[in-house]
Phi, psi and omega in degrees: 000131170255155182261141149295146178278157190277344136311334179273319173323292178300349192251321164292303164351105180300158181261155190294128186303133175275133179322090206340127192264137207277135179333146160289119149004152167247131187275167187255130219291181205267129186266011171307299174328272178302357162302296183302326190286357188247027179273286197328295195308312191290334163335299214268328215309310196308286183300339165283002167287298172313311190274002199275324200253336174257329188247311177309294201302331176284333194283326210244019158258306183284357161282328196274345208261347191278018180253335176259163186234147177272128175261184168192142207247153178030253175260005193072020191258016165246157194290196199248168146222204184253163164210152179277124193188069180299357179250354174317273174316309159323292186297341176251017156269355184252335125353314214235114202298350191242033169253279164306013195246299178308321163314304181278356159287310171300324193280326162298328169305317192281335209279314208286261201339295190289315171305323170302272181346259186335319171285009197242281172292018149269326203256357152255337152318278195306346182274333200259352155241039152284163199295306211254053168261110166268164155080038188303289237282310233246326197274334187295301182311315182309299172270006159262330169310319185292322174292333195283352176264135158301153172303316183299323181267348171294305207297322199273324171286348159289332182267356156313301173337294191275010188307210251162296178275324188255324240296148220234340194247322167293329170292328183284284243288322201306325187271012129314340179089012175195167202233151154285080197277086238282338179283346188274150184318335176264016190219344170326300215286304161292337173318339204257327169294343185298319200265344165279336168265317160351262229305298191263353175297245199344323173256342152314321178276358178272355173272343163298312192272003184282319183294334167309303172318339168272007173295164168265132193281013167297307200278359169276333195284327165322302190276332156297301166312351193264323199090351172340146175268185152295337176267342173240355122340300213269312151339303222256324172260302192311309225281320188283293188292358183240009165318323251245307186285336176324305172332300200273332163313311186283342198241331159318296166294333167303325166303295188301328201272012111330333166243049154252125174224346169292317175304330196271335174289302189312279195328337200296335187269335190245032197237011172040060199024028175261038168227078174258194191289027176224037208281320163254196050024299210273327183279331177274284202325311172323293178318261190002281222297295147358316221263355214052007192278061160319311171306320153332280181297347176281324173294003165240350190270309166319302157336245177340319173292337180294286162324284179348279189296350171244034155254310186310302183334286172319278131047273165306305169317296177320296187267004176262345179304272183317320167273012182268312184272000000 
């Protein structure tokens, strides 16, 4: 009888299975991720703090403070007090004739005012960045200067201007034989446009001409090889490429001619009373504020923050409208 050898034995032997391999352990998660996501936020923390307590907290103290109306009681000789009655102060600002009155005087300021200007600070773009334009530099400075004076000393050197007595444009005019009145009620109101545009034409136009600069000079040398004069460059190319900044200009002024009180404040003591003190929307909130009717004035001061935002909107709406079709 033979044996098998014990080698042929080892050799039929199935080979041995490998041992089940063991679950991984479970790590614990990794806290690298959420570090990097909160570094940014402690970055932004100053400013979102800064921005929450200087703009957020006035806005949303002056909506809460427009709901209540100041009462007074007997004869006024007890203090006054608040009471919650939100539509009170709304309702007696659209009420109150020299609050709507200050409105539609801003509004009129803004439709004249702001198109000159702008047409002024385009127009001066284009001179100071045409081809055969010398001193461009000497001429940028020249027109940037009237911003660089504050508005309260532009204002005291314009009513110099405008005096009665010192005024410097009425002694030329006189022995011509007519004055310029520069105070009177129906002219007031451009005097105070005259020193907003001095001030802000030269700087609207340093946003214009930073936008000129970015046409590419292939496509001007294009419209000149084309036979374009300079004037219909300017029509047809500058002016389409500097929509963007027109825009953002035009919606600036529009904010600023909603605020304006310095100028009409300083002119208002030489102005022989065709300036009073409700003379703007932000000069009647002032008067409010005076008189102690806080509540009051916050509820024109909303009012108004309203109206803004919903012409800037339209606005927008308008001119992203028209470049799209």
């Amino acid at each position: 009888m033979s044996h098998a050898s014990p080698r042929a034995h080892l050799r039929a032997r199935p080979p041995a299975e490998p041992p089940p391999a063991r679950p991984p352990r479970p790590t614990a998660p990794a806290k690298a991720p959420r570090r990097r996501a909160r570094t940014p936020l402690l970055f932004c923390a100053p400013f979102l703090l800064l921005f929450a307590g200087m703009y957020l907290a006035p806005i949303v103290y002056a909506a809460v403070s427009s709901l209540y109306a100041v009462r007074r009681s007997g004869l006024g000789l007890t203090a006054p007090t608040r009471v919650f009655d939100p539509l009170a102060n709304y309702a007696r600002a659209f009420q109150d004739s020299a609050f709507t009155g200050s409105l539609g005087r801003v509004a009129l300021f803004g439709l004249v005012q702001v198109p000159v200007m702008l047409g002024l600070a385009l127009g001066l773009a284009l001179l100071i960045d045409a081809k055969s334009a010398r001193g461009k530099g000497f001429f940028r400075l020249s027109s940037f200067v009237p911003y660089a004076v504050p508005g309260v000393s532009a204002a005291l050197i314009w009513s110099f201007m405008y005096s009665t007595q010192s005024s410097p444009v009425n002694r030329l005019l006189g022995p011509l034989g007519f004055t310029v009145p520069f105070f009177d009620e129906d002219l007031v109101l451009w005097s105070v446009a005259n020193i907003v545009t001095w001030s802000w034409a030269g700087y609207n136009m340093i946003i214009i001409y930073a936008a000129l600069q970015s046409i590419p000079a292939e496509v001007l040398e294009a419209a000149r090889m084309d036979g374009a004069s300079a004037l219909r460059i300017a029509w047809s190319v500058k002016i389409p490429a500097v929509r963007g900044a027109l825009v953002l200009t035009a919606v600036f002024s529009v904010i600023g001619s909603a605020q304006l009180f310095n100028e009409p404040a300083v002119l208002q003591p030489v102005s022989a009373g065709a300036i009073p003190s409700t003379y703007t929307p932000i000069m009647s909130a002032q008067s409010a504020v005076a008189a102690g009717n806080y509540p009051y004035a916050a509820a024109q001061s909303v009012v108004l923050a309203l109206l803004v935002g919903a012409v800037s909107f339209t606005f927008f709406k308008l001119t992203s409208r028209g470049g799209s079709a």
